mmCIF file of C-alpha atoms and ligand atoms in Angstrom:
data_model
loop_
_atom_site.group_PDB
_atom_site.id
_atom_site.type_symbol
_atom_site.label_atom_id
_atom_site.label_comp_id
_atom_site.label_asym_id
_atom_site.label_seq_id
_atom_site.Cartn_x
_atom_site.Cartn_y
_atom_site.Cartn_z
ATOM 1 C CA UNK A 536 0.000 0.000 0.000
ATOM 2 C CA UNK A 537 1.724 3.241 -1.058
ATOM 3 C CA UNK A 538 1.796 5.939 1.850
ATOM 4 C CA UNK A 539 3.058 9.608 2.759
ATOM 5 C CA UNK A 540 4.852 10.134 6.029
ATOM 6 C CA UNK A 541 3.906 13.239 6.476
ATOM 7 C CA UNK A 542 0.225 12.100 5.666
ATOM 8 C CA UNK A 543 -2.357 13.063 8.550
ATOM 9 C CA UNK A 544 -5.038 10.958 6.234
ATOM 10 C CA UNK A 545 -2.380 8.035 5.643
ATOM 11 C CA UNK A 546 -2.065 7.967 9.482
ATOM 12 C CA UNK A 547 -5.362 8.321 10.281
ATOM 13 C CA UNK A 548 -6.136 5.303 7.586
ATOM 14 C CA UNK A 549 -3.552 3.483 9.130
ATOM 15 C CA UNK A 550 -5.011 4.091 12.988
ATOM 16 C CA UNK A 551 -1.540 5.861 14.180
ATOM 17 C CA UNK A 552 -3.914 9.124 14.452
ATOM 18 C CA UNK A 553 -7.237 8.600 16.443
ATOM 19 C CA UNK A 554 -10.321 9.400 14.540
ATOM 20 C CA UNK A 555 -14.151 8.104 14.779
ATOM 21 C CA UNK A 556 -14.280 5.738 12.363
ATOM 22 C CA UNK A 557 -17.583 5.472 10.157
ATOM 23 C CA UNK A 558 -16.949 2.499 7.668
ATOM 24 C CA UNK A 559 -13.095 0.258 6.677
ATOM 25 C CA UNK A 560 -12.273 -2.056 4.310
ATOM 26 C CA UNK A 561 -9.040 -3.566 2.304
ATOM 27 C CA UNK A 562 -9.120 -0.104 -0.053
ATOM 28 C CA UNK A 563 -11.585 2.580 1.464
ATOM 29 C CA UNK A 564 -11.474 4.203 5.294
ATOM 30 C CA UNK A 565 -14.602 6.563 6.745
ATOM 31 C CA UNK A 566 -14.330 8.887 9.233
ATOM 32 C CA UNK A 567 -16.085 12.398 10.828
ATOM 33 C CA UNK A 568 -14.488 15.250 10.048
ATOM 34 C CA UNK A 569 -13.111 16.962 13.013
ATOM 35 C CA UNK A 570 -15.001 20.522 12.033
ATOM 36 C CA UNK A 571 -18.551 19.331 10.790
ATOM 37 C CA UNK A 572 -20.395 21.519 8.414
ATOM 38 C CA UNK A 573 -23.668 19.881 9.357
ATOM 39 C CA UNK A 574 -25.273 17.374 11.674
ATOM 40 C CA UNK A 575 -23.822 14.624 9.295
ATOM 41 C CA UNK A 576 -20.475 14.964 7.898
ATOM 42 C CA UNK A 577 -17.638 12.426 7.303
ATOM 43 C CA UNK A 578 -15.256 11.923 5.027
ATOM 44 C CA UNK A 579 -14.193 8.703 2.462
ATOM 45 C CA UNK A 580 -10.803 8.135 1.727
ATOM 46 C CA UNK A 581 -8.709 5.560 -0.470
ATOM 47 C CA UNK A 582 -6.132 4.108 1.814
ATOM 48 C CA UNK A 583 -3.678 3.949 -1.019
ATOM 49 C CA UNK A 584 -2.022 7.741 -1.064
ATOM 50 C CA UNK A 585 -3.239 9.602 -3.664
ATOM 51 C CA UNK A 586 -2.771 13.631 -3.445
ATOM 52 C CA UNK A 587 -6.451 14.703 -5.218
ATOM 53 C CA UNK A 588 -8.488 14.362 -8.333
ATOM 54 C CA UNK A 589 -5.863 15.924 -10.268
ATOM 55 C CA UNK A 590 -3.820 12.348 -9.910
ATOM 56 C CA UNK A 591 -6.558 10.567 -10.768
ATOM 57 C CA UNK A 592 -6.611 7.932 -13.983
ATOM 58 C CA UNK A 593 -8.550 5.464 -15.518
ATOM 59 C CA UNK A 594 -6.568 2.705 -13.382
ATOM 60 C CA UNK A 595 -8.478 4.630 -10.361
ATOM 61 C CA UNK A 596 -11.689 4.374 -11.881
ATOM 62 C CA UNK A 597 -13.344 1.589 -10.126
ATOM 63 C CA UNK A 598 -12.085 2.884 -6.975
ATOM 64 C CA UNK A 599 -13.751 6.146 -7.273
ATOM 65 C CA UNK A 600 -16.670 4.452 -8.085
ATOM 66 C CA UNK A 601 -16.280 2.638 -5.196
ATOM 67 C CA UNK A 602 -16.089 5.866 -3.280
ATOM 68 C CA UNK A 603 -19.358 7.184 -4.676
ATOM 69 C CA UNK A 604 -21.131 4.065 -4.295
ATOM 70 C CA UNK A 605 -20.567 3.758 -0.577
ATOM 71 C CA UNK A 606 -21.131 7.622 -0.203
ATOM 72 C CA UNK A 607 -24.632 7.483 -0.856
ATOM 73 C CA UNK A 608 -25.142 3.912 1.274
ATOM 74 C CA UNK A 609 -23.103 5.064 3.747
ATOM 75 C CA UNK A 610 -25.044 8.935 4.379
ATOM 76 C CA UNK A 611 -28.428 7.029 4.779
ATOM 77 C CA UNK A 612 -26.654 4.914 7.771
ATOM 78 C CA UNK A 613 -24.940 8.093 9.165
ATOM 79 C CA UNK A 614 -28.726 9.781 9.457
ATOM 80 C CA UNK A 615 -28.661 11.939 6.257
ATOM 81 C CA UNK A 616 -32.728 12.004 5.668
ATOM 82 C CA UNK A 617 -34.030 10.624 2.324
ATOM 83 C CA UNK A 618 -34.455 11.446 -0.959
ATOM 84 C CA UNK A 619 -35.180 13.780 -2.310
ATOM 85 C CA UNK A 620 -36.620 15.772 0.829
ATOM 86 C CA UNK A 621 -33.307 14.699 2.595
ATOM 87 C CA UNK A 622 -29.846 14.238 0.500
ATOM 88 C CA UNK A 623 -26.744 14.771 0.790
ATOM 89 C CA UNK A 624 -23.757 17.133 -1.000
ATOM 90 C CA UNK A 625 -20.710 15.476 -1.816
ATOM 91 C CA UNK A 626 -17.544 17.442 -2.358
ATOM 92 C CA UNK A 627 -14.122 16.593 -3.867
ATOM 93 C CA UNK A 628 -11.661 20.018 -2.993
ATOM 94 C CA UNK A 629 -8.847 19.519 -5.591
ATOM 95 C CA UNK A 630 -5.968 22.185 -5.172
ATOM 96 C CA UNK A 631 -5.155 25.533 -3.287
ATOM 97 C CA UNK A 632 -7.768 27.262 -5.671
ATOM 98 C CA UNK A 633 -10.151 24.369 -5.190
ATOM 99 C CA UNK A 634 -10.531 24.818 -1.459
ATOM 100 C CA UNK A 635 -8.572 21.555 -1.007
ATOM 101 C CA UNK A 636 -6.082 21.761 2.808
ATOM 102 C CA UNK A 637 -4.844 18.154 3.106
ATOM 103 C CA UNK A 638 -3.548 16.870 0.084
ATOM 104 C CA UNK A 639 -4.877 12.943 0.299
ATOM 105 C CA UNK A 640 -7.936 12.419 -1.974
ATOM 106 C CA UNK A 641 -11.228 12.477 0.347
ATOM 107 C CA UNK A 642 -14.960 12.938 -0.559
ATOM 108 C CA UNK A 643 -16.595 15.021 1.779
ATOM 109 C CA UNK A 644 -20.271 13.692 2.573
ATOM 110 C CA UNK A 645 -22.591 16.621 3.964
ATOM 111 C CA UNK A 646 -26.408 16.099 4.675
ATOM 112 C CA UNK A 647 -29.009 16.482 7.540
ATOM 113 C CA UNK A 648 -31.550 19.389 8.421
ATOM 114 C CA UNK A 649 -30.501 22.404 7.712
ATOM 115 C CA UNK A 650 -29.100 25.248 8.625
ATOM 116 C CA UNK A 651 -25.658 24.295 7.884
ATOM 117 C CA UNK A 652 -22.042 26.476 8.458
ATOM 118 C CA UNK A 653 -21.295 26.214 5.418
ATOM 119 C CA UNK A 654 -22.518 25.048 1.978
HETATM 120 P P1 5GP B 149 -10.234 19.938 2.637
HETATM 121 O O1 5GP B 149 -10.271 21.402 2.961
HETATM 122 O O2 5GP B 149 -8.834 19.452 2.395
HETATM 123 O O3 5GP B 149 -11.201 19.537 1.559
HETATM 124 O O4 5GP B 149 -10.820 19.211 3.921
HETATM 125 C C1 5GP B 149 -10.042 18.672 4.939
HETATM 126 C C2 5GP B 149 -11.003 18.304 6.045
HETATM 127 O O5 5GP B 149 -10.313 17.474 6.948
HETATM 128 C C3 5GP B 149 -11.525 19.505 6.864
HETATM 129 O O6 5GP B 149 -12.943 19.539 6.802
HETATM 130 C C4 5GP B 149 -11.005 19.253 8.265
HETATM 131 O O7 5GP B 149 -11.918 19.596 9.277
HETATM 132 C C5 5GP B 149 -10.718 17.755 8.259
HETATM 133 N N1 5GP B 149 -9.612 17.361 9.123
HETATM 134 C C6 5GP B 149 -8.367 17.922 9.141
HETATM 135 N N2 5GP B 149 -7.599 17.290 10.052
HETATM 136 C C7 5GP B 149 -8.369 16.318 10.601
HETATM 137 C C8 5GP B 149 -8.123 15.338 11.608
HETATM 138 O O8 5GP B 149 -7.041 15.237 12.191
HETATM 139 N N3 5GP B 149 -9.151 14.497 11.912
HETATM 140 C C9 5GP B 149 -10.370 14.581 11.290
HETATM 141 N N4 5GP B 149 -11.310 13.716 11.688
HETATM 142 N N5 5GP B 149 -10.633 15.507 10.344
HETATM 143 C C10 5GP B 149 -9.648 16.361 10.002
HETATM 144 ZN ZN1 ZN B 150 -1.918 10.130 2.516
#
């Protein structure tokens, strides 16, 4: 499995940083975010180090679909409210202009009642 030292997200993936783990398996790792937006926010990460979308290839693409696919399953268990009254946002910062401040590919996955902090 290819990792960063310096990676808060490879650690946390790895359990050397405490977090409160949502969902793990053999590729993907689940956790809340530390500063949620909402009443349901977590975040979905690959364990395999990859810095953002803009790495991304077609040898990630079942992966990433991976990613989305447990998104959605995983918001309904984490108490997002249905569709389409309920939902959910996911967002994918990419970059210093794209929002994105720790540079290991995660979804964020936002839902619940609103209002929200941000979004
Ligand atoms: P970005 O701005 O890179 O898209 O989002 C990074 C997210 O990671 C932020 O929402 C931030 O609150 C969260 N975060 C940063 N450090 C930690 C941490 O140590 N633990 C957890 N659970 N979340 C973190
Ligand atoms: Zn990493």
């Amino acid at each position: 499995m290819s990792t960063s030292d310096n990676c808060i997200f490879c650690k946390i993936a790895s359990g050397a940083i405490p977090s409160k783990k949502v969902y793990e398996d053999d590729e993907l790792f689940a956790f809340h975010d530390i500063k949620p937006w909402a009443p349901v926010h977590f975040l979905i990460i690959p364990k395999m180090h990859i810095p953002s979308m803009a790495q991304v290839g077609p040898e990630h693409g079942s992966l990433l679909g991976r990613m989305m696919v447990l998104a959605a399953q995983l918001a309904l268990e984490q108490g997002c409210n249905p569709y389409p009254e309920g939902g959910f946002r996911i967002v994918v910062n990419t970059g210093t202009e794209g929002g994105q401040e720790v540079h290991h590919l995660h979804f964020h996955v936002i839902g619940g009642a609103r209002p929200w902090l941000k979004g």
